[in-house]
mmCIF file of C-alpha atoms in Angstrom:
data_model
loop_
_atom_site.group_PDB
_atom_site.id
_atom_site.type_symbol
_atom_site.label_atom_id
_atom_site.label_comp_id
_atom_site.label_asym_id
_atom_site.label_seq_id
_atom_site.Cartn_x
_atom_site.Cartn_y
_atom_site.Cartn_z
ATOM 1 C CA MET A 1 -15.404 -25.377 -3.369
ATOM 2 C CA ASN A 2 -17.486 -22.948 -1.302
ATOM 3 C CA ARG A 3 -14.358 -21.685 0.429
ATOM 4 C CA LEU A 4 -12.586 -21.265 -2.913
ATOM 5 C CA ASN A 5 -15.567 -19.333 -4.273
ATOM 6 C CA GLN A 6 -15.457 -17.014 -1.255
ATOM 7 C CA ILE A 7 -11.741 -16.365 -1.797
ATOM 8 C CA ALA A 8 -12.379 -15.704 -5.489
ATOM 9 C CA GLU A 9 -15.025 -13.140 -4.538
ATOM 10 C CA GLU A 10 -12.784 -11.619 -1.863
ATOM 11 C CA PRO A 11 -9.153 -12.185 -2.926
ATOM 12 C CA PHE A 12 -7.829 -10.102 -0.047
ATOM 13 C CA ARG A 13 -8.392 -13.166 2.174
ATOM 14 C CA VAL A 14 -5.405 -14.868 0.575
ATOM 15 C CA PHE A 15 -3.380 -11.953 -0.806
ATOM 16 C CA PHE A 16 -3.173 -9.924 2.427
ATOM 17 C CA PRO A 17 -1.635 -12.841 4.397
ATOM 18 C CA LEU A 18 0.715 -13.524 1.462
ATOM 19 C CA GLY A 19 1.769 -9.889 1.502
ATOM 20 C CA ILE A 20 2.456 -9.998 5.252
ATOM 21 C CA LEU A 21 4.571 -13.128 4.767
ATOM 22 C CA ALA A 22 6.508 -11.540 1.903
ATOM 23 C CA SER A 23 7.141 -8.412 3.969
ATOM 24 C CA ALA A 24 8.456 -10.394 6.938
ATOM 25 C CA VAL A 25 10.792 -12.386 4.706
ATOM 26 C CA GLY A 26 11.956 -9.223 2.960
ATOM 27 C CA VAL A 27 13.070 -7.428 6.118
ATOM 28 C CA LEU A 28 14.546 -10.515 7.795
ATOM 29 C CA LEU A 29 17.030 -10.834 4.924
ATOM 30 C CA TRP A 30 19.093 -8.094 6.613
ATOM 31 C CA PRO A 31 19.538 -9.751 10.028
ATOM 32 C CA ALA A 32 20.279 -13.011 8.202
ATOM 33 C CA TYR A 33 22.977 -11.305 6.135
ATOM 34 C CA PHE A 34 24.610 -9.519 9.066
ATOM 35 C CA ALA A 35 24.534 -12.755 11.082
ATOM 36 C CA GLU A 36 26.411 -14.341 8.129
ATOM 37 C CA TRP A 37 23.686 -16.907 7.538
ATOM 38 C CA THR A 38 23.915 -15.928 3.890
ATOM 39 C CA THR A 39 26.664 -14.336 1.802
ATOM 40 C CA ILE A 40 24.311 -12.760 -0.743
ATOM 41 C CA TYR A 41 23.875 -9.013 -0.256
ATOM 42 C CA PRO A 42 20.078 -8.690 -0.099
ATOM 43 C CA LEU A 43 19.516 -5.178 -1.481
ATOM 44 C CA GLU A 44 17.819 -6.163 -4.757
ATOM 45 C CA ALA A 45 15.849 -9.056 -3.281
ATOM 46 C CA HIS A 46 14.757 -6.967 -0.278
ATOM 47 C CA ALA A 47 13.389 -4.199 -2.493
ATOM 48 C CA ARG A 48 11.335 -6.686 -4.500
ATOM 49 C CA TRP A 49 10.056 -8.615 -1.478
ATOM 50 C CA MET A 50 8.741 -5.340 -0.062
ATOM 51 C CA VAL A 51 7.397 -3.570 -3.154
ATOM 52 C CA ILE A 52 6.347 -6.475 -5.368
ATOM 53 C CA GLY A 53 5.690 -9.058 -2.643
ATOM 54 C CA PHE A 54 4.152 -6.948 0.127
ATOM 55 C CA GLY A 55 2.834 -4.056 -1.973
ATOM 56 C CA GLY A 56 1.893 -6.183 -4.975
ATOM 57 C CA CYS A 57 -0.154 -8.630 -2.907
ATOM 58 C CA PHE A 58 -1.989 -5.793 -1.167
ATOM 59 C CA VAL A 59 -2.706 -4.108 -4.512
ATOM 60 C CA ALA A 60 -3.905 -7.404 -6.018
ATOM 61 C CA GLY A 61 -6.032 -8.191 -2.960
ATOM 62 C CA PHE A 62 -7.651 -4.767 -2.916
ATOM 63 C CA LEU A 63 -8.288 -4.446 -6.664
ATOM 64 C CA GLY A 64 -9.439 -8.052 -6.920
ATOM 65 C CA THR A 65 -11.944 -7.479 -4.131
ATOM 66 C CA ALA A 66 -13.076 -3.905 -4.796
ATOM 67 C CA GLY A 67 -12.677 -3.757 -8.582
ATOM 68 C CA PRO A 68 -15.646 -5.982 -9.544
ATOM 69 C CA ARG A 69 -17.830 -4.278 -6.921
ATOM 70 C CA LEU A 70 -16.951 -0.812 -8.207
ATOM 71 C CA LEU A 71 -17.836 -1.908 -11.731
ATOM 72 C CA GLY A 72 -20.969 -3.882 -10.806
ATOM 73 C CA SER A 73 -19.474 -6.927 -12.536
ATOM 74 C CA ASP A 74 -18.939 -10.569 -11.646
ATOM 75 C CA PRO A 75 -16.129 -11.371 -9.163
ATOM 76 C CA TRP A 76 -13.061 -13.366 -10.102
ATOM 77 C CA CYS A 77 -13.730 -16.983 -11.009
ATOM 78 C CA ARG A 78 -11.959 -19.945 -9.412
ATOM 79 C CA PHE A 79 -9.493 -20.224 -12.293
ATOM 80 C CA GLU A 80 -8.477 -16.585 -11.934
ATOM 81 C CA ILE A 81 -7.822 -16.706 -8.198
ATOM 82 C CA ILE A 82 -5.797 -19.916 -8.548
ATOM 83 C CA LEU A 83 -3.783 -18.459 -11.444
ATOM 84 C CA HIS A 84 -3.021 -15.155 -9.706
ATOM 85 C CA VAL A 85 -2.051 -16.800 -6.412
ATOM 86 C CA VAL A 86 0.167 -19.340 -8.150
ATOM 87 C CA MET A 87 1.914 -16.580 -10.102
ATOM 88 C CA ALA A 88 2.483 -14.614 -6.887
ATOM 89 C CA LEU A 89 4.014 -17.711 -5.313
ATOM 90 C CA VAL A 90 6.232 -18.206 -8.381
ATOM 91 C CA VAL A 91 7.526 -14.644 -7.995
ATOM 92 C CA MET A 92 8.244 -15.214 -4.299
ATOM 93 C CA THR A 93 9.921 -18.561 -4.980
ATOM 94 C CA SER A 94 12.218 -16.885 -7.514
ATOM 95 C CA LEU A 95 13.112 -14.244 -4.941
ATOM 96 C CA ALA A 96 13.724 -16.909 -2.300
ATOM 97 C CA PHE A 97 16.393 -18.408 -4.579
ATOM 98 C CA ASN A 98 17.696 -14.899 -5.398
ATOM 99 C CA ARG A 99 16.817 -15.280 -9.073
ATOM 100 C CA ILE A 100 16.173 -11.582 -9.556
ATOM 101 C CA ALA A 101 15.768 -11.575 -13.332
ATOM 102 C CA MET A 102 13.354 -14.513 -13.170
ATOM 103 C CA ALA A 103 11.369 -12.791 -10.419
ATOM 104 C CA ASP A 104 11.056 -9.646 -12.563
ATOM 105 C CA LEU A 105 9.942 -11.681 -15.576
ATOM 106 C CA MET A 106 7.350 -13.585 -13.540
ATOM 107 C CA THR A 107 6.170 -10.304 -12.014
ATOM 108 C CA GLY A 108 5.477 -9.043 -15.525
ATOM 109 C CA PHE A 109 3.346 -12.092 -16.316
ATOM 110 C CA TRP A 110 1.605 -11.959 -12.910
ATOM 111 C CA LEU A 111 0.589 -8.328 -13.368
ATOM 112 C CA LEU A 112 -0.440 -9.024 -16.968
ATOM 113 C CA GLY A 113 -2.931 -11.575 -15.630
ATOM 114 C CA ILE A 114 -4.318 -9.187 -13.019
ATOM 115 C CA LEU A 115 -4.638 -6.478 -15.676
ATOM 116 C CA LYS A 116 -6.560 -8.876 -17.884
ATOM 117 C CA SER A 117 -8.975 -9.679 -15.043
ATOM 118 C CA LEU A 118 -9.530 -5.983 -14.308
ATOM 119 C CA LEU A 119 -9.818 -4.729 -17.887
ATOM 120 C CA PHE A 120 -12.115 -7.577 -18.941
ATOM 121 C CA ARG A 121 -14.610 -6.393 -16.335
ATOM 122 C CA VAL A 122 -14.218 -2.772 -17.429
ATOM 123 C CA PHE A 123 -15.220 -3.587 -21.010
ATOM 124 C CA VAL A 124 -17.461 -6.648 -20.568
ATOM 125 C CA GLY A 125 -20.419 -7.069 -18.236
ATOM 126 C CA ARG A 126 -20.054 -4.000 -16.041
ATOM 127 C CA LYS A 127 -23.192 -2.298 -14.721
ATOM 128 C CA ASP A 128 -21.576 0.879 -13.400
ATOM 129 C CA MET A 129 -19.047 3.493 -14.450
ATOM 130 C CA PRO A 130 -15.675 3.019 -12.753
ATOM 131 C CA PRO A 131 -14.500 5.696 -10.308
ATOM 132 C CA PRO A 132 -12.747 8.539 -12.165
ATOM 133 C CA GLY A 133 -9.356 7.603 -10.742
ATOM 134 C CA LEU A 134 -9.432 3.873 -11.545
ATOM 135 C CA PRO A 135 -7.466 4.354 -14.817
ATOM 136 C CA LEU A 136 -4.473 5.356 -12.679
ATOM 137 C CA ALA A 137 -4.549 1.923 -11.052
ATOM 138 C CA VAL A 138 -4.475 0.409 -14.544
ATOM 139 C CA LEU A 139 -1.590 2.725 -15.432
ATOM 140 C CA GLY A 140 0.359 1.643 -12.338
ATOM 141 C CA LEU A 141 -0.134 -2.053 -13.082
ATOM 142 C CA THR A 142 0.800 -1.551 -16.744
ATOM 143 C CA GLY A 143 3.933 0.415 -15.913
ATOM 144 C CA ALA A 144 5.106 -2.172 -13.382
ATOM 145 C CA MET A 145 4.361 -5.000 -15.822
ATOM 146 C CA LEU A 146 6.454 -3.359 -18.570
ATOM 147 C CA SER A 147 9.200 -2.541 -16.067
ATOM 148 C CA GLY A 148 9.295 -6.143 -14.905
ATOM 149 C CA PHE A 149 9.789 -7.352 -18.469
ATOM 150 C CA ALA A 150 12.401 -4.651 -19.134
ATOM 151 C CA LEU A 151 14.420 -5.277 -15.959
ATOM 152 C CA SER A 152 14.363 -9.034 -16.522
ATOM 153 C CA MET A 153 16.282 -8.413 -19.774
ATOM 154 C CA GLU A 154 18.832 -6.097 -18.175
ATOM 155 C CA GLY A 155 21.511 -8.769 -18.336
ATOM 156 C CA TYR A 156 21.063 -9.096 -22.101
ATOM 157 C CA LEU A 157 20.293 -5.523 -23.136
ATOM 158 C CA SER A 158 22.594 -2.589 -22.483
ATOM 159 C CA TYR A 159 20.365 0.078 -20.975
ATOM 160 C CA SER A 160 21.728 3.564 -20.601
ATOM 161 C CA MET A 161 21.702 4.903 -17.042
ATOM 162 C CA PRO A 162 18.662 7.156 -17.657
ATOM 163 C CA TRP A 163 16.598 4.269 -19.012
ATOM 164 C CA ARG A 164 17.640 1.993 -16.158
ATOM 165 C CA THR A 165 16.690 4.692 -13.655
ATOM 166 C CA PHE A 166 13.331 5.244 -15.357
ATOM 167 C CA TRP A 167 12.403 1.554 -15.354
ATOM 168 C CA ARG A 168 13.334 1.192 -11.695
ATOM 169 C CA LEU A 169 11.348 4.267 -10.663
ATOM 170 C CA LEU A 170 8.324 2.970 -12.539
ATOM 171 C CA TYR A 171 8.787 -0.447 -10.908
ATOM 172 C CA PHE A 172 9.441 0.520 -7.299
ATOM 173 C CA GLN A 173 7.479 3.769 -6.936
ATOM 174 C CA GLY A 174 5.000 3.987 -9.812
ATOM 175 C CA PHE A 175 3.578 0.524 -9.114
ATOM 176 C CA LEU A 176 2.253 1.622 -5.717
ATOM 177 C CA TRP A 177 1.775 5.367 -6.003
ATOM 178 C CA LEU A 178 -0.254 5.450 -9.216
ATOM 179 C CA PRO A 179 -2.989 3.141 -7.851
ATOM 180 C CA ILE A 180 -2.984 5.153 -4.622
ATOM 181 C CA LEU A 181 -3.427 8.446 -6.477
ATOM 182 C CA GLY A 182 -6.290 6.864 -8.400
ATOM 183 C CA VAL A 183 -8.152 5.050 -5.621
ATOM 184 C CA ALA A 184 -7.434 7.294 -2.601
ATOM 185 C CA PRO A 185 -9.974 9.999 -3.587
ATOM 186 C CA TYR A 186 -12.715 7.361 -3.685
ATOM 187 C CA LEU A 187 -11.766 5.390 -0.561
ATOM 188 C CA LEU A 188 -9.932 7.561 1.959
ATOM 189 C CA PRO A 189 -12.649 10.174 2.697
ATOM 190 C CA ARG A 190 -14.598 7.389 4.431
ATOM 191 C CA PHE A 191 -11.865 7.215 7.084
ATOM 192 C CA PHE A 192 -12.702 10.807 8.028
ATOM 193 C CA GLY A 193 -16.482 10.558 7.764
ATOM 194 C CA ARG A 194 -16.514 12.686 4.611
ATOM 195 C CA LYS A 195 -18.220 12.246 1.250
ATOM 196 C CA SER A 196 -15.973 11.247 -1.635
ATOM 197 C CA LEU A 197 -15.732 13.609 -4.579
ATOM 198 C CA HIS A 198 -15.188 10.536 -6.787
ATOM 199 C CA ALA A 199 -18.353 8.677 -5.721
ATOM 200 C CA PHE A 200 -21.404 8.823 -7.989
ATOM 201 C CA ASP A 201 -24.737 7.037 -8.208
ATOM 202 C CA ASP A 202 -24.782 3.760 -10.114
ATOM 203 C CA SER A 203 -24.937 4.448 -13.815
ATOM 204 C CA LEU A 204 -23.845 2.566 -16.915
ATOM 205 C CA ASN A 205 -23.330 5.890 -18.680
ATOM 206 C CA MET A 206 -21.093 8.723 -17.602
ATOM 207 C CA PRO A 207 -22.809 10.551 -14.692
ATOM 208 C CA VAL A 208 -22.861 14.310 -14.420
ATOM 209 C CA GLY A 209 -19.655 15.601 -12.812
ATOM 210 C CA TRP A 210 -17.605 12.463 -13.563
ATOM 211 C CA MET A 211 -15.385 14.055 -16.216
ATOM 212 C CA ARG A 212 -13.783 16.716 -14.028
ATOM 213 C CA PRO A 213 -12.232 14.374 -11.426
ATOM 214 C CA PHE A 214 -11.249 12.046 -14.275
ATOM 215 C CA ILE A 215 -9.323 14.850 -15.992
ATOM 216 C CA GLU A 216 -7.722 15.911 -12.704
ATOM 217 C CA SER A 217 -6.663 12.322 -11.948
ATOM 218 C CA THR A 218 -5.303 11.868 -15.468
ATOM 219 C CA ILE A 219 -3.255 15.065 -15.224
ATOM 220 C CA ALA A 220 -1.878 13.929 -11.855
ATOM 221 C CA GLY A 221 -0.920 10.537 -13.307
ATOM 222 C CA VAL A 222 0.779 12.031 -16.371
ATOM 223 C CA LEU A 223 2.727 14.506 -14.231
ATOM 224 C CA PHE A 224 3.729 11.721 -11.853
ATOM 225 C CA LEU A 225 5.132 9.740 -14.779
ATOM 226 C CA ALA A 226 6.830 12.907 -16.033
ATOM 227 C CA SER A 227 8.594 13.189 -12.664
ATOM 228 C CA PHE A 228 10.245 9.832 -13.339
ATOM 229 C CA ALA A 229 11.440 11.022 -16.739
ATOM 230 C CA LEU A 230 12.769 14.242 -15.202
ATOM 231 C CA GLU A 231 14.618 12.344 -12.498
ATOM 232 C CA ALA A 232 16.118 9.951 -15.031
ATOM 233 C CA TRP A 233 17.126 12.396 -17.781
ATOM 234 C CA VAL A 234 17.332 15.824 -16.122
ATOM 235 C CA GLY A 235 18.105 15.455 -12.442
ATOM 236 C CA GLY A 236 16.931 13.705 -9.302
ATOM 237 C CA ARG A 237 15.976 16.888 -7.466
ATOM 238 C CA THR A 238 13.815 18.136 -10.327
ATOM 239 C CA GLY A 239 11.894 14.881 -10.624
ATOM 240 C CA MET A 240 11.340 14.451 -6.900
ATOM 241 C CA ALA A 241 10.269 18.085 -6.517
ATOM 242 C CA LEU A 242 7.595 17.592 -9.162
ATOM 243 C CA ARG A 243 6.536 14.353 -7.481
ATOM 244 C CA CYS A 244 6.102 16.151 -4.152
ATOM 245 C CA VAL A 245 3.944 18.827 -5.759
ATOM 246 C CA VAL A 246 1.769 16.330 -7.654
ATOM 247 C CA VAL A 247 1.108 14.096 -4.645
ATOM 248 C CA ALA A 248 0.528 16.995 -2.245
ATOM 249 C CA VAL A 249 -1.827 18.896 -4.545
ATOM 250 C CA HIS A 250 -3.778 15.883 -5.774
ATOM 251 C CA LEU A 251 -4.342 14.291 -2.362
ATOM 252 C CA THR A 252 -5.170 17.507 -0.512
ATOM 253 C CA ARG A 253 -7.648 18.529 -3.240
ATOM 254 C CA SER A 254 -9.319 15.161 -3.706
ATOM 255 C CA VAL A 255 -9.329 13.635 -0.190
ATOM 256 C CA PRO A 256 -11.457 15.739 2.202
ATOM 257 C CA GLY A 257 -10.279 15.413 5.781
ATOM 258 C CA LEU A 258 -6.731 14.278 4.978
ATOM 259 C CA VAL A 259 -5.274 17.639 6.016
ATOM 260 C CA SER A 260 -7.392 18.645 8.978
ATOM 261 C CA TRP A 261 -7.422 18.908 12.764
ATOM 262 C CA GLY A 262 -10.803 17.231 13.054
ATOM 263 C CA LYS A 263 -11.220 14.398 15.549
ATOM 264 C CA VAL A 264 -10.859 10.904 14.044
ATOM 265 C CA ASN A 265 -10.155 7.388 15.288
ATOM 266 C CA GLY A 266 -6.848 5.523 15.096
ATOM 267 C CA LEU A 267 -7.152 4.740 11.390
ATOM 268 C CA GLY A 268 -7.961 8.313 10.413
ATOM 269 C CA LEU A 269 -5.110 9.798 12.441
ATOM 270 C CA ALA A 270 -2.700 7.265 10.955
ATOM 271 C CA LEU A 271 -3.641 8.358 7.444
ATOM 272 C CA ARG A 272 -2.804 11.962 8.269
ATOM 273 C CA TRP A 273 0.839 10.897 8.572
ATOM 274 C CA VAL A 274 0.891 9.442 5.059
ATOM 275 C CA LEU A 275 1.381 12.712 3.179
ATOM 276 C CA PRO A 276 4.008 14.256 5.528
ATOM 277 C CA SER A 277 6.008 11.010 5.501
ATOM 278 C CA ALA A 278 5.967 10.781 1.704
ATOM 279 C CA LEU A 279 6.965 14.405 1.215
ATOM 280 C CA GLY A 280 9.569 14.152 3.971
ATOM 281 C CA GLY A 281 11.212 11.152 2.327
ATOM 282 C CA TRP A 282 11.435 12.777 -1.086
ATOM 283 C CA ILE A 283 12.637 16.114 0.347
ATOM 284 C CA LEU A 284 15.378 14.445 2.381
ATOM 285 C CA ALA A 285 16.446 12.527 -0.732
ATOM 286 C CA MET A 286 16.679 15.849 -2.588
ATOM 287 C CA ILE A 287 18.750 17.474 0.166
ATOM 288 C CA PHE A 288 21.053 14.481 0.737
ATOM 289 C CA PRO A 289 21.507 12.685 -2.615
ATOM 290 C CA PRO A 290 24.227 10.297 -1.318
ATOM 291 C CA LEU A 291 21.772 9.139 1.382
ATOM 292 C CA ARG A 292 18.884 8.772 -1.039
ATOM 293 C CA ILE A 293 18.018 5.139 -0.262
ATOM 294 C CA GLY A 294 17.787 5.677 3.475
ATOM 295 C CA SER A 295 15.781 8.871 3.020
ATOM 296 C CA LEU A 296 13.274 7.177 0.737
ATOM 297 C CA HIS A 297 12.557 4.600 3.444
ATOM 298 C CA LEU A 298 10.630 7.336 5.244
ATOM 299 C CA MET A 299 8.354 7.387 2.199
ATOM 300 C CA PHE A 300 8.232 3.607 1.777
ATOM 301 C CA ILE A 301 7.692 2.719 5.454
ATOM 302 C CA GLY A 302 6.049 5.760 6.993
ATOM 303 C CA SER A 303 3.769 6.466 4.047
ATOM 304 C CA LEU A 304 3.163 3.432 1.825
ATOM 305 C CA GLY A 305 3.512 0.805 4.562
ATOM 306 C CA LEU A 306 1.250 2.704 6.933
ATOM 307 C CA LEU A 307 -1.337 3.379 4.233
ATOM 308 C CA MET A 308 -1.521 -0.257 3.161
ATOM 309 C CA LEU A 309 -2.019 -1.532 6.716
ATOM 310 C CA ALA A 310 -4.697 1.099 7.372
ATOM 311 C CA VAL A 311 -6.615 0.261 4.192
ATOM 312 C CA ALA A 312 -6.217 -3.474 4.830
ATOM 313 C CA THR A 313 -7.722 -2.958 8.290
ATOM 314 C CA ARG A 314 -10.798 -1.280 6.832
ATOM 315 C CA VAL A 315 -11.186 -3.873 4.061
ATOM 316 C CA THR A 316 -10.832 -6.800 6.448
ATOM 317 C CA LEU A 317 -13.234 -5.488 9.076
ATOM 318 C CA GLY A 318 -15.732 -4.297 6.481
ATOM 319 C CA HIS A 319 -15.854 -7.618 4.649
ATOM 320 C CA ASN A 320 -16.200 -9.494 7.930
ATOM 321 C CA SER A 321 -19.356 -7.470 8.743
ATOM 322 C CA ARG A 322 -17.654 -5.478 11.507
ATOM 323 C CA HIS A 323 -18.449 -1.971 10.304
ATOM 324 C CA ASP A 324 -19.276 -1.198 13.918
ATOM 325 C CA ARG A 325 -15.597 -1.640 14.827
ATOM 326 C CA LEU A 326 -14.637 0.863 12.126
ATOM 327 C CA SER A 327 -16.757 3.388 14.005
ATOM 328 C CA SER A 328 -14.971 2.604 17.272
ATOM 329 C CA PRO A 329 -11.918 4.575 18.449
ATOM 330 C CA LEU A 330 -9.529 1.752 17.387
ATOM 331 C CA LYS A 331 -7.028 3.032 19.911
ATOM 332 C CA TRP A 332 -4.677 0.130 19.261
ATOM 333 C CA PHE A 333 -3.981 1.479 15.762
ATOM 334 C CA HIS A 334 -2.311 4.500 17.375
ATOM 335 C CA GLY A 335 0.304 2.017 18.525
ATOM 336 C CA VAL A 336 0.660 0.750 14.956
ATOM 337 C CA TRP A 337 1.321 4.128 13.365
ATOM 338 C CA VAL A 338 3.646 5.228 16.169
ATOM 339 C CA LEU A 339 5.714 2.057 15.796
ATOM 340 C CA ILE A 340 5.765 2.388 12.007
ATOM 341 C CA LEU A 341 7.067 5.959 12.175
ATOM 342 C CA PHE A 342 9.638 4.874 14.758
ATOM 343 C CA THR A 343 10.727 2.055 12.419
ATOM 344 C CA ALA A 344 11.078 4.529 9.553
ATOM 345 C CA ALA A 345 13.169 6.825 11.758
ATOM 346 C CA THR A 346 15.343 3.897 12.839
ATOM 347 C CA ARG A 347 16.021 2.880 9.244
ATOM 348 C CA LEU A 348 16.603 6.514 8.286
ATOM 349 C CA THR A 349 19.265 7.108 10.943
ATOM 350 C CA SER A 350 21.164 4.004 9.849
ATOM 351 C CA ASP A 351 22.325 5.913 6.775
ATOM 352 C CA PHE A 352 22.862 9.260 8.504
ATOM 353 C CA VAL A 353 24.865 7.802 11.435
ATOM 354 C CA PRO A 354 27.291 5.211 9.977
ATOM 355 C CA LYS A 355 28.404 3.817 13.338
ATOM 356 C CA VAL A 356 24.879 2.502 14.043
ATOM 357 C CA ARG A 357 24.216 1.360 10.483
ATOM 358 C CA VAL A 358 24.238 -2.392 11.075
ATOM 359 C CA THR A 359 22.401 -2.368 14.405
ATOM 360 C CA HIS A 360 19.691 -0.028 13.105
ATOM 361 C CA PHE A 361 19.202 -2.200 10.016
ATOM 362 C CA ILE A 362 18.581 -5.114 12.359
ATOM 363 C CA TYR A 363 16.407 -3.171 14.822
ATOM 364 C CA ALA A 364 14.241 -1.733 12.034
ATOM 365 C CA ALA A 365 13.759 -5.181 10.483
ATOM 366 C CA LEU A 366 12.805 -6.847 13.756
ATOM 367 C CA LEU A 367 10.519 -3.981 14.741
ATOM 368 C CA TRP A 368 8.667 -4.229 11.423
ATOM 369 C CA VAL A 369 8.044 -7.929 12.049
ATOM 370 C CA VAL A 370 6.732 -7.075 15.533
ATOM 371 C CA ILE A 371 4.382 -4.493 13.981
ATOM 372 C CA LEU A 372 3.042 -7.031 11.488
ATOM 373 C CA ALA A 373 2.476 -9.619 14.226
ATOM 374 C CA PHE A 374 0.756 -7.077 16.507
ATOM 375 C CA TRP A 375 -1.430 -5.797 13.654
ATOM 376 C CA ALA A 376 -2.490 -9.310 12.610
ATOM 377 C CA TRP A 377 -3.251 -10.298 16.217
ATOM 378 C CA LYS A 378 -5.307 -7.194 16.960
ATOM 379 C CA LEU A 379 -7.178 -7.435 13.666
ATOM 380 C CA ARG A 380 -8.112 -11.022 14.386
ATOM 381 C CA ARG A 381 -9.186 -10.060 17.904
ATOM 382 C CA GLU A 382 -11.414 -7.259 16.551
ATOM 383 C CA ALA A 383 -13.669 -9.851 14.914
ATOM 384 C CA ARG A 384 -14.484 -11.337 18.333
ATOM 385 C CA LEU A 385 -15.157 -8.115 20.241
ATOM 386 C CA PRO A 386 -18.713 -7.075 21.211
ATOM 387 C CA VAL A 387 -20.657 -4.856 18.854
ATOM 388 C CA TYR A 388 -19.553 -1.260 19.305
ATOM 389 C CA LYS A 389 -22.209 1.331 20.034
ATOM 390 C CA GLU A 390 -21.187 4.897 20.553
ATOM 391 C CA GLY A 391 -21.850 6.099 24.082
ATOM 392 C CA GLU A 392 -21.807 2.661 25.721
ATOM 393 C CA ILE A 393 -19.298 2.178 28.526
ATOM 394 C CA LYS A 394 -16.762 -0.463 27.543
ATOM 395 C CA SER A 395 -13.875 0.163 29.931
ATOM 396 C CA GLN A 396 -13.424 -1.981 33.038
ATOM 397 C CA CYS A 397 -11.423 0.784 34.734
ATOM 398 C CA PRO A 398 -13.585 2.365 37.519
ATOM 399 C CA ARG A 399 -12.099 5.820 36.952
ATOM 400 C CA ARG A 400 -12.805 5.735 33.204
ATOM 401 C CA ARG A 401 -16.308 4.365 33.780
ATOM 402 C CA ARG A 402 -17.087 7.229 36.168
ATOM 403 C CA ALA A 403 -15.741 9.760 33.641
ATOM 404 C CA ALA A 404 -17.870 8.189 30.883
ATOM 405 C CA LEU A 405 -20.956 8.333 33.102
ATOM 406 C CA ARG A 406 -20.334 12.024 33.792
ATOM 407 C CA ARG A 407 -20.050 12.709 30.033
ATOM 408 C CA GLN A 408 -23.329 10.871 29.381
ATOM 409 C CA THR A 409 -25.258 12.729 32.067
ATOM 410 C CA SER A 410 -23.816 16.173 31.299
#
């Protein structure tokens, strides 16, 4: 029971590994298909394994862990953690049997449960005002929940093309980007050693200065939703152009250090690729509409995938009392972001160069699995490393030790 209580207090301990598993399964569907181990074309299942399985588990793990702390409320109870994990497994089981409509329906119920856990703590028993951007996380969960219910009925209801496009955009992009736009201003400045503009002293009532970032976040969320409507009913280029502007303006204004040349460790430098990758994916999709899916993988892999692994690294080390490692250079994470961008480029070229399409699908899938395995191994190893103290000589290389000694004595 003690272990279950710990997981309920820190749901990332079960949801992050589930998300990694879902992601590995999702990409390996392509090699399995091209090897003719299955005859089912995996496009729809792959998208859901990655966005709902991988992304959904990381969102649930982060909000379930950080949400109660941000609100000064009680953590999830044992019933809640069991319910949410079981529902996630039901979604993944449906995807494993390629029951797409059932997976969408179960996703709707899964996210409804997580919303209930979050909103209950917002209105009952909280001891602190939520960060100004937290409503965007609620908006993202709500939109994905409604989209899951809507898409599960697609076989019975005749949606027009604009409505179908809108629901899918809300499901596959809104689910992840809206929580990011809401939480990033509070969390990401820490990666750069900066003070968050969304952080305020504990207060049950609205603190001074809270309303302005709340209004700015709300405007960003509304405009982001409007970009989906524009893409669905007006034109893809118009909607994606607005999306680029909203994300670029909101993140550069609200996340100090994100666009800067200042020195940071591996995690901080990785995050500086998030915005260029997202904008690059949407811009390429605008320029080459027939190659839209491949172009958007630059946004999904190079931006969302990289961001989730970076945040998961900080959450995991922080909650395992290894804040000292977060202050270390974390040079190994340079390898992670380089490999992730290379994977995104590999998947991107598969659509632009048809003759390498199949091989690059396979290479990108296998490389992503390698990245996940390397990340998990290094993260586990971090917990066993000596306490990091800036200025101490850690390297066993004589040349580097001599250079470090010279820097200390100069």
